Amino acid sequence: MITKCATAAITCKPNRGGTLYYGKQEYSDFVARMEIKLPKGGNTAWRFAIRARGDTAYVGMCEIQVLDDNYEKNTGQKIDPRQAHGSAYGMVAAARGYQRPLGEWNYEEVPIKGPTIKVELNGTMILNCDLSKVHEFMANSKHPGKDRTTGFFGFAGHNDPVMFRDISIEPLK
């Protein structure tokens, strides 16, 4: 069964955080597709294989970063490469430089099969990793949920008005 969101955009509210759970079922082995629009300095994420309790950034398998490619320049804040857009947060860095100009919609497709994650942004593969093989972590802090392969899907509000639309989650065959 394909879970699909209507064409209206989900917008993270400025200065408000939290997790918005998507759907009522748990997912495993799926492909997520969506369009994303970032403001200048925008920062948020989407998460999967998360649980309904605990800090969803860490109790789930992974958080895929959604971040302005020019975040450091636009905010003056330094980031670890594993915090860049499309990265498996704190674990594996994605390639940068494939976002469209700010204010335009970016298309992202992310197949997840077991511990393997691929992130394609605007037609370019920016991440291809197997989390079961990750042994180095940002700030030398192991990610406790990285081996989880089933759970809920959600959007993480990080206080910036990032927008998501045309969202679909389709099981892999």
Coordinates of N, CA, C and O in Angstrom, one line a residue, residues 7-167:
T7 N -1.6 17.2 -2.0 CA -0.6 18.1 -2.6 C -0.3 19.4 -1.8 O 0.6 20.1 -2.2
A8 N -1.1 19.7 -0.8 CA -0.8 20.8 0.0 C 0.5 20.6 0.7 O 0.9 19.5 1.0
A9 N 1.2 21.7 1.0 CA 2.5 21.5 1.7 C 2.4 21.5 3.2 O 1.5 22.2 3.8
I10 N 3.2 20.7 3.8 CA 3.4 20.7 5.3 C 4.5 21.7 5.5 O 5.6 21.6 4.9
T11 N 4.3 22.7 6.4 CA 5.3 23.7 6.7 C 5.6 23.6 8.2 O 4.7 23.7 9.0
C12 N 6.9 23.5 8.4 CA 7.4 23.6 9.8 C 7.2 25.0 10.3 O 7.5 25.9 9.6
K13 N 6.6 25.1 11.5 CA 6.3 26.5 12.0 C 7.6 27.1 12.5 O 8.4 26.5 13.2
P14 N 7.8 28.4 12.2 CA 9.0 29.1 12.7 C 9.0 29.1 14.3 O 7.9 29.3 14.9
N15 N 10.1 28.9 14.9 CA 10.3 29.0 16.3 C 9.5 27.9 17.1 O 9.1 28.1 18.2
R16 N 9.1 26.8 16.4 CA 8.4 25.7 17.0 C 9.0 24.4 16.6 O 9.2 24.2 15.4
G17 N 9.3 23.6 17.5 CA 9.9 22.3 17.2 C 9.0 21.1 17.5 O 7.8 21.4 17.8
G18 N 9.5 19.9 17.3 CA 8.7 18.7 17.6 C 8.7 17.8 16.4 O 9.2 18.1 15.3
T19 N 8.0 16.6 16.6 CA 8.0 15.6 15.5 C 6.5 15.5 15.1 O 5.6 15.3 15.9
L20 N 6.3 15.5 13.8 CA 5.0 15.3 13.2 C 5.0 13.9 12.6 O 5.8 13.6 11.7
Y21 N 4.3 12.9 13.2 CA 4.2 11.6 12.7 C 3.4 11.5 11.5 O 2.4 12.1 11.4
Y22 N 3.9 10.7 10.5 CA 3.2 10.6 9.2 C 2.6 9.2 9.1 O 3.3 8.2 9.1
G23 N 1.3 9.1 9.1 CA 0.6 7.9 9.0 C 0.5 7.2 10.3 O 1.0 7.7 11.3
K24 N -0.2 6.1 10.4 CA -0.5 5.4 11.6 C 0.2 4.0 11.7 O 0.0 3.3 12.6
Q25 N 1.0 3.7 10.6 CA 1.6 2.4 10.6 C 3.1 2.5 10.7 O 3.7 3.6 10.5
E26 N 3.7 1.4 11.0 CA 5.2 1.3 11.0 C 5.6 0.9 9.6 O 4.9 0.2 8.9
Y27 N 6.8 1.3 9.3 CA 7.3 1.0 7.9 C 8.7 0.3 8.1 O 9.4 0.4 9.0
S28 N 9.0 -0.5 7.0 CA 10.3 -1.1 6.8 C 10.4 -1.3 5.3 O 9.4 -1.5 4.6
D29 N 11.6 -1.3 4.8 CA 11.9 -1.5 3.4 C 10.9 -0.7 2.5 O 9.9 -1.3 2.0
F30 N 11.2 0.5 2.3 CA 10.3 1.4 1.6 C 11.1 2.4 0.8 O 12.3 2.6 1.0
V31 N 10.4 3.2 -0.1 CA 11.0 4.3 -0.7 C 10.1 5.5 -0.4 O 8.9 5.5 -0.5
A32 N 10.7 6.6 0.1 CA 10.0 7.8 0.4 C 10.4 8.8 -0.7 O 11.5 8.9 -1.1
R33 N 9.4 9.5 -1.2 CA 9.5 10.5 -2.2 C 8.8 11.8 -1.7 O 7.8 11.7 -1.1
M34 N 9.5 12.9 -1.9 CA 8.9 14.2 -1.5 C 9.6 15.3 -2.2 O 10.7 15.2 -2.7
E35 N 8.9 16.5 -2.1 CA 9.5 17.7 -2.6 C 9.8 18.6 -1.3 O 8.9 18.5 -0.4
I36 N 10.9 19.3 -1.3 CA 11.3 20.1 -0.2 C 11.7 21.5 -0.6 O 12.4 21.6 -1.6
K37 N 11.2 22.5 0.1 CA 11.6 23.9 -0.1 C 12.2 24.4 1.1 O 11.6 24.4 2.2
L38 N 13.4 25.0 1.0 CA 14.2 25.5 2.1 C 14.2 27.0 2.1 O 14.5 27.6 1.1
P39 N 14.1 27.6 3.3 CA 14.4 29.1 3.4 C 15.9 29.2 3.6 O 16.6 28.3 3.9
K40 N 16.4 30.4 3.5 CA 17.8 30.8 3.8 C 18.1 30.3 5.2 O 17.4 30.6 6.2
G41 N 19.2 29.5 5.3 CA 19.6 29.0 6.6 C 18.7 27.9 7.2 O 18.8 27.5 8.3
G42 N 17.8 27.4 6.4 CA 16.8 26.4 6.8 C 17.4 25.1 7.3 O 18.4 24.6 6.8
N43 N 16.8 24.6 8.4 CA 17.3 23.3 9.0 C 16.1 22.6 9.6 O 15.4 23.1 10.4
T44 N 16.0 21.3 9.2 CA 15.0 20.4 9.8 C 15.5 19.0 9.4 O 16.6 18.8 9.0
A45 N 14.6 18.0 9.4 CA 14.9 16.7 9.1 C 13.6 15.9 8.9 O 12.6 16.3 9.3
W46 N 13.8 14.7 8.4 CA 12.7 13.7 8.5 C 13.3 12.4 9.1 O 14.5 12.2 8.9
R47 N 12.5 11.7 9.8 CA 13.0 10.6 10.6 C 12.3 9.3 10.3 O 11.1 9.4 9.9
F48 N 12.9 8.2 10.4 CA 12.2 6.9 10.2 C 12.7 5.9 11.1 O 13.7 6.0 11.8
A49 N 11.9 4.8 11.2 CA 12.1 3.7 12.2 C 12.1 4.3 13.6 O 13.0 3.9 14.4
I50 N 11.3 5.3 13.8 CA 11.2 6.0 15.1 C 10.1 5.3 16.0 O 9.3 4.6 15.5
R51 N 10.2 5.5 17.2 CA 9.3 5.1 18.2 C 8.4 6.2 18.7 O 8.8 7.4 18.6
A52 N 7.3 5.9 19.3 CA 6.4 7.0 19.8 C 6.9 7.6 21.1 O 6.4 8.6 21.5
R53 N 7.9 7.0 21.7 CA 8.4 7.5 23.0 C 9.9 7.8 22.8 O 10.6 7.1 22.1
G54 N 10.4 8.8 23.6 CA 11.8 9.1 23.6 C 12.2 10.1 22.6 O 11.3 10.7 21.9
D55 N 13.4 10.5 22.5 CA 13.9 11.5 21.6 C 14.0 10.9 20.2 O 14.9 10.1 19.9
T56 N 13.1 11.3 19.3 CA 12.9 10.7 18.0 C 14.2 10.8 17.2 O 14.4 10.1 16.2
A57 N 15.1 11.8 17.5 CA 16.3 11.9 16.8 C 17.2 10.8 17.0 O 18.1 10.5 16.2
Y58 N 17.1 10.1 18.1 CA 18.0 9.0 18.5 C 17.4 7.6 18.7 O 18.1 6.6 18.7
V59 N 16.1 7.6 19.0 CA 15.5 6.2 19.2 C 15.1 5.6 17.9 O 14.8 4.4 17.9
G60 N 15.2 6.3 16.8 CA 14.9 5.7 15.5 C 16.2 5.4 14.8 O 17.3 5.7 15.3
M61 N 16.0 4.7 13.7 CA 17.2 4.3 12.9 C 18.0 5.5 12.4 O 19.2 5.5 12.5
C62 N 17.3 6.5 12.0 CA 18.1 7.6 11.4 C 17.3 8.8 11.2 O 16.1 8.8 11.1
E63 N 18.0 10.0 11.1 CA 17.4 11.2 10.7 C 18.1 11.7 9.5 O 19.3 11.7 9.4
I64 N 17.3 11.9 8.4 CA 17.9 12.4 7.2 C 17.8 13.9 7.2 O 16.7 14.5 7.4
Q65 N 19.0 14.6 7.2 CA 19.0 16.0 7.3 C 18.4 16.7 6.1 O 18.5 16.3 5.0
V66 N 17.7 17.8 6.4 CA 17.1 18.7 5.5 C 17.7 20.1 5.8 O 17.3 20.7 6.8
L67 N 18.7 20.5 5.1 CA 19.5 21.7 5.5 C 19.9 22.5 4.2 O 20.3 22.0 3.2
D68 N 19.8 23.8 4.4 CA 20.3 24.7 3.3 C 21.8 24.4 3.0 O 22.6 24.3 3.9
D69 N 22.1 24.1 1.7 CA 23.5 23.8 1.4 C 24.5 24.9 1.7 O 25.7 24.6 1.9
N70 N 24.0 26.1 1.9 CA 24.8 27.2 2.3 C 24.6 27.6 3.7 O 24.7 28.8 4.1
Y71 N 24.2 26.6 4.5 CA 23.9 26.9 5.9 C 25.0 27.6 6.7 O 24.7 28.6 7.4
E72 N 26.2 27.2 6.6 CA 27.3 27.8 7.3 C 27.4 29.3 6.9 O 27.6 30.2 7.8
K73 N 27.4 29.6 5.6 CA 27.5 31.0 5.1 C 26.3 31.8 5.6 O 26.5 33.0 6.0
N74 N 25.1 31.2 5.5 CA 23.9 32.0 5.8 C 23.6 32.1 7.2 O 22.8 33.0 7.6
T75 N 24.2 31.3 8.1 CA 23.9 31.4 9.5 C 25.2 31.8 10.4 O 25.0 32.2 11.5
G76 N 26.3 31.6 9.8 CA 27.6 31.8 10.5 C 27.9 30.7 11.5 O 28.8 30.8 12.3
Q77 N 27.1 29.6 11.4 CA 27.4 28.4 12.3 C 28.1 27.3 11.5 O 27.7 26.9 10.5
K78 N 29.1 26.8 12.1 CA 29.9 25.6 11.6 C 29.1 24.3 11.8 O 28.5 24.2 12.8
I79 N 29.1 23.5 10.8 CA 28.5 22.1 11.0 C 29.5 21.0 10.7 O 30.5 21.3 10.0
D80 N 29.3 19.9 11.2 CA 30.0 18.7 10.9 C 29.5 18.2 9.5 O 28.3 18.4 9.2
P81 N 30.4 17.7 8.6 CA 29.9 17.2 7.3 C 28.7 16.2 7.4 O 27.9 16.1 6.5
R82 N 28.6 15.5 8.5 CA 27.5 14.6 8.7 C 26.2 15.2 9.1 O 25.2 14.6 9.5
Q83 N 26.2 16.6 9.1 CA 25.0 17.3 9.3 C 24.4 18.0 8.0 O 23.4 18.6 8.1
A84 N 25.1 17.8 6.9 CA 24.7 18.4 5.6 C 23.4 17.8 5.1 O 23.1 16.7 5.5
H85 N 22.8 18.5 4.2 CA 21.5 18.0 3.6 C 21.7 16.6 3.0 O 22.7 16.3 2.4
G86 N 20.8 15.7 3.4 CA 20.8 14.3 2.9 C 21.6 13.4 3.7 O 21.6 12.2 3.4
S87 N 22.4 13.9 4.6 CA 23.2 13.0 5.5 C 22.4 12.2 6.4 O 21.3 12.6 6.9
A88 N 22.9 11.0 6.8 CA 22.4 10.2 7.9 C 23.0 10.9 9.1 O 24.1 10.7 9.4
Y89 N 22.1 11.7 9.8 CA 22.6 12.6 10.8 C 23.6 12.0 11.8 O 23.4 11.0 12.4
G90 N 24.8 12.6 11.8 CA 25.8 12.2 12.8 C 26.5 11.0 12.4 O 27.4 10.6 13.2
M91 N 26.2 10.3 11.3 CA 26.8 9.0 11.0 C 27.5 9.0 9.6 O 28.6 8.6 9.5
V92 N 26.8 9.5 8.5 CA 27.4 9.4 7.2 C 27.1 10.7 6.5 O 25.9 11.1 6.4
A93 N 28.1 11.4 5.9 CA 27.9 12.6 5.2 C 27.4 12.4 3.8 O 27.9 11.5 3.1
A94 N 26.6 13.3 3.3 CA 26.1 13.2 1.9 C 26.9 14.2 1.1 O 27.5 15.2 1.7
A95 N 26.9 14.0 -0.2 CA 27.5 15.0 -1.1 C 26.7 16.3 -1.1 O 25.5 16.3 -0.9
R96 N 27.4 17.4 -1.3 CA 26.7 18.7 -1.3 C 26.8 19.3 -2.6 O 27.6 18.9 -3.5
G97 N 26.0 20.4 -2.8 CA 26.0 21.2 -4.0 C 24.9 20.8 -5.1 O 25.0 21.2 -6.2
Y98 N 23.9 20.0 -4.7 CA 22.9 19.6 -5.7 C 21.5 20.1 -5.4 O 20.6 19.7 -6.1
Q99 N 21.4 21.1 -4.5 CA 20.2 21.7 -4.2 C 19.9 22.8 -5.3 O 20.8 23.4 -5.8
R100 N 18.6 23.0 -5.5 CA 18.2 24.1 -6.4 C 18.3 25.4 -5.6 O 18.4 25.4 -4.4
P101 N 18.2 26.6 -6.3 CA 18.3 27.8 -5.5 C 17.2 27.9 -4.5 O 16.1 27.3 -4.6
L102 N 17.5 28.6 -3.4 CA 16.5 28.8 -2.3 C 15.2 29.3 -2.9 O 15.2 30.1 -3.8
G103 N 14.1 28.8 -2.3 CA 12.8 29.2 -2.7 C 12.3 28.3 -3.8 O 11.1 28.4 -4.1
E104 N 13.1 27.4 -4.4 CA 12.6 26.5 -5.4 C 12.4 25.1 -4.7 O 13.1 24.8 -3.8
W105 N 11.5 24.3 -5.3 CA 11.3 22.9 -4.8 C 12.4 22.0 -5.2 O 12.8 22.0 -6.4
N106 N 12.9 21.2 -4.3 CA 13.8 20.1 -4.5 C 13.1 18.8 -4.5 O 12.3 18.6 -3.6
Y107 N 13.5 17.8 -5.4 CA 12.8 16.5 -5.3 C 13.8 15.5 -4.7 O 15.0 15.4 -5.1
E108 N 13.3 14.8 -3.7 CA 14.2 13.8 -3.0 C 13.5 12.4 -3.0 O 12.3 12.3 -2.8
E109 N 14.3 11.4 -3.3 CA 13.8 10.1 -3.3 C 14.8 9.2 -2.5 O 16.0 9.3 -2.7
V110 N 14.2 8.5 -1.5 CA 15.1 7.8 -0.6 C 14.6 6.3 -0.4 O 13.6 6.1 0.3
P111 N 15.2 5.4 -1.1 CA 14.9 4.0 -0.8 C 15.7 3.5 0.5 O 16.9 3.8 0.6
I112 N 15.0 2.8 1.3 CA 15.6 2.2 2.5 C 15.3 0.8 2.6 O 14.1 0.4 2.6
K113 N 16.3 -0.1 2.6 CA 16.1 -1.5 2.6 C 17.0 -2.0 3.7 O 18.3 -2.0 3.6
G114 N 16.4 -2.5 4.8 CA 17.2 -2.9 6.0 C 18.1 -1.8 6.4 O 17.6 -0.6 6.6
P115 N 19.4 -1.9 6.6 CA 20.2 -0.8 7.1 C 20.8 0.0 5.9 O 21.5 1.0 6.2
T116 N 20.4 -0.3 4.7 CA 20.9 0.5 3.5 C 20.0 1.7 3.2 O 18.8 1.5 3.0
I117 N 20.6 2.8 3.0 CA 19.9 4.0 2.7 C 20.6 4.7 1.5 O 21.8 4.8 1.4
K118 N 19.8 5.1 0.6 CA 20.2 5.9 -0.6 C 19.4 7.2 -0.6 O 18.2 7.2 -0.3
V119 N 20.1 8.3 -0.9 CA 19.4 9.6 -1.0 C 19.7 10.1 -2.4 O 20.9 10.4 -2.7
E120 N 18.7 10.3 -3.2 CA 18.8 11.0 -4.5 C 18.1 12.4 -4.4 O 17.0 12.5 -4.0
L121 N 18.9 13.4 -4.7 CA 18.4 14.8 -4.7 C 18.4 15.3 -6.1 O 19.5 15.4 -6.7
N122 N 17.3 15.7 -6.6 CA 17.2 16.3 -7.9 C 17.9 15.5 -9.0 O 18.6 16.1 -9.8
G123 N 17.8 14.2 -8.9 CA 18.4 13.3 -9.9 C 19.8 12.9 -9.6 O 20.4 12.1 -10.4
T124 N 20.4 13.3 -8.5 CA 21.8 12.9 -8.2 C 21.9 12.2 -6.9 O 21.3 12.6 -5.9
M125 N 22.6 11.0 -6.9 CA 22.7 10.2 -5.7 C 23.7 11.0 -4.8 O 24.9 11.2 -5.2
I126 N 23.3 11.4 -3.6 CA 24.1 12.1 -2.7 C 24.5 11.3 -1.5 O 25.4 11.7 -0.7
L127 N 23.8 10.2 -1.3 CA 24.2 9.3 -0.1 C 23.9 7.9 -0.5 O 22.8 7.6 -1.1
N128 N 24.8 7.0 -0.2 CA 24.6 5.5 -0.4 C 25.4 4.9 0.7 O 26.6 4.8 0.6
C129 N 24.7 4.4 1.7 CA 25.4 3.9 2.9 C 24.7 2.7 3.5 O 23.5 2.5 3.3
D130 N 25.4 1.9 4.3 CA 24.9 0.8 5.0 C 25.2 1.1 6.5 O 26.3 1.1 6.9
L131 N 24.1 1.5 7.3 CA 24.3 1.9 8.6 C 24.9 0.8 9.5 O 25.5 1.1 10.6
S132 N 24.7 -0.5 9.1 CA 25.3 -1.5 10.0 C 26.8 -1.5 9.9 O 27.5 -2.1 10.8
K133 N 27.4 -0.8 9.0 CA 28.9 -0.7 8.9 C 29.4 0.6 9.4 O 30.6 0.8 9.4
V134 N 28.6 1.4 10.0 CA 29.0 2.7 10.6 C 29.6 2.5 12.0 O 28.9 1.9 12.9
H135 N 30.8 2.9 12.2 CA 31.4 2.7 13.6 C 32.0 4.0 14.1 O 32.5 4.1 15.2
E136 N 32.0 5.1 13.3 CA 32.5 6.4 13.7 C 31.3 7.4 13.7 O 30.5 7.4 12.7
F137 N 31.1 8.1 14.8 CA 30.0 9.0 14.9 C 30.4 10.4 15.3 O 31.4 10.6 15.9
M138 N 29.5 11.3 14.9 CA 29.8 12.7 15.2 C 29.9 12.9 16.7 O 29.1 12.2 17.5
A139 N 30.8 13.6 17.2 CA 31.0 13.9 18.6 C 31.3 12.6 19.4 O 31.1 12.5 20.6
N140 N 31.8 11.5 18.7 CA 32.1 10.2 19.3 C 31.0 9.7 20.1 O 31.2 9.0 21.1
S141 N 29.7 10.0 19.7 CA 28.6 9.6 20.4 C 27.7 8.6 19.6 O 27.1 9.0 18.6
K142 N 27.8 7.3 19.9 CA 27.1 6.3 19.1 C 25.6 6.6 19.1 O 25.0 7.1 20.0
H143 N 25.0 6.3 17.9 CA 23.6 6.5 17.7 C 22.8 5.3 18.1 O 22.9 4.2 17.5
P144 N 22.1 5.4 19.2 CA 21.5 4.2 19.8 C 20.4 3.5 19.0 O 20.2 2.3 19.1
G145 N 19.8 4.2 18.0 CA 18.7 3.6 17.3 C 19.1 3.1 15.9 O 18.3 2.6 15.1
K146 N 20.4 3.2 15.5 CA 20.9 3.0 14.1 C 20.6 1.6 13.6 O 20.5 1.4 12.4
D147 N 20.4 0.6 14.5 CA 20.2 -0.7 14.0 C 18.7 -1.1 13.9 O 18.4 -2.2 13.5
R148 N 17.9 -0.2 14.2 CA 16.4 -0.4 14.1 C 16.0 -0.3 12.6 O 16.5 0.6 12.0
T149 N 15.2 -1.2 12.1 CA 14.9 -1.2 10.7 C 13.4 -1.1 10.5 O 12.9 -1.0 9.4
T150 N 12.6 -1.0 11.6 CA 11.1 -0.8 11.4 C 10.7 0.3 12.4 O 11.3 0.4 13.5
G151 N 9.7 1.0 12.1 CA 9.1 2.0 13.0 C 8.3 3.0 12.2 O 8.0 2.9 11.0
F152 N 8.0 4.1 12.9 CA 7.2 5.1 12.3 C 8.0 6.1 11.5 O 9.2 6.1 11.6
F153 N 7.4 6.9 10.7 CA 8.0 7.9 9.8 C 7.5 9.3 10.3 O 6.3 9.4 10.7
G154 N 8.4 10.3 10.4 CA 7.9 11.6 10.9 C 8.8 12.7 10.4 O 9.9 12.5 9.9
F155 N 8.3 13.9 10.5 CA 9.0 15.1 10.2 C 9.5 15.8 11.5 O 8.7 15.9 12.4
A156 N 10.7 16.3 11.5 CA 11.2 17.0 12.7 C 11.2 18.5 12.5 O 11.9 19.0 11.6
G157 N 10.5 19.2 13.3 CA 10.5 20.6 13.2 C 11.7 21.1 14.0 O 11.8 20.9 15.2
H158 N 12.6 21.9 13.3 CA 13.8 22.5 14.0 C 13.7 24.0 14.0 O 14.6 24.7 13.9
N159 N 12.4 24.5 14.1 CA 12.2 25.9 14.3 C 12.3 26.8 13.0 O 12.2 28.0 13.0
D160 N 12.5 26.1 11.8 CA 12.6 26.9 10.6 C 11.5 26.5 9.6 O 11.0 25.3 9.6
P161 N 10.9 27.5 8.8 CA 9.8 27.2 8.0 C 10.1 26.4 6.7 O 10.0 26.9 5.6
V162 N 10.6 25.2 6.9 CA 10.9 24.3 5.7 C 9.6 23.7 5.3 O 8.7 23.4 6.2
M163 N 9.4 23.5 4.0 CA 8.1 23.0 3.5 C 8.4 21.6 2.8 O 9.4 21.4 2.2
F164 N 7.4 20.7 2.9 CA 7.4 19.4 2.3 C 6.0 19.3 1.6 O 5.0 19.7 2.1
R165 N 6.1 18.7 0.3 CA 4.8 18.4 -0.4 C 5.0 17.1 -1.3 O 6.1 16.6 -1.4
D166 N 3.9 16.7 -1.8 CA 3.9 15.5 -2.7 C 4.7 14.4 -2.0 O 5.6 13.8 -2.7
I167 N 4.3 14.0 -0.8 CA 5.0 13.0 0.0 C 4.3 11.7 -0.3 O 3.1 11.5 -0.3

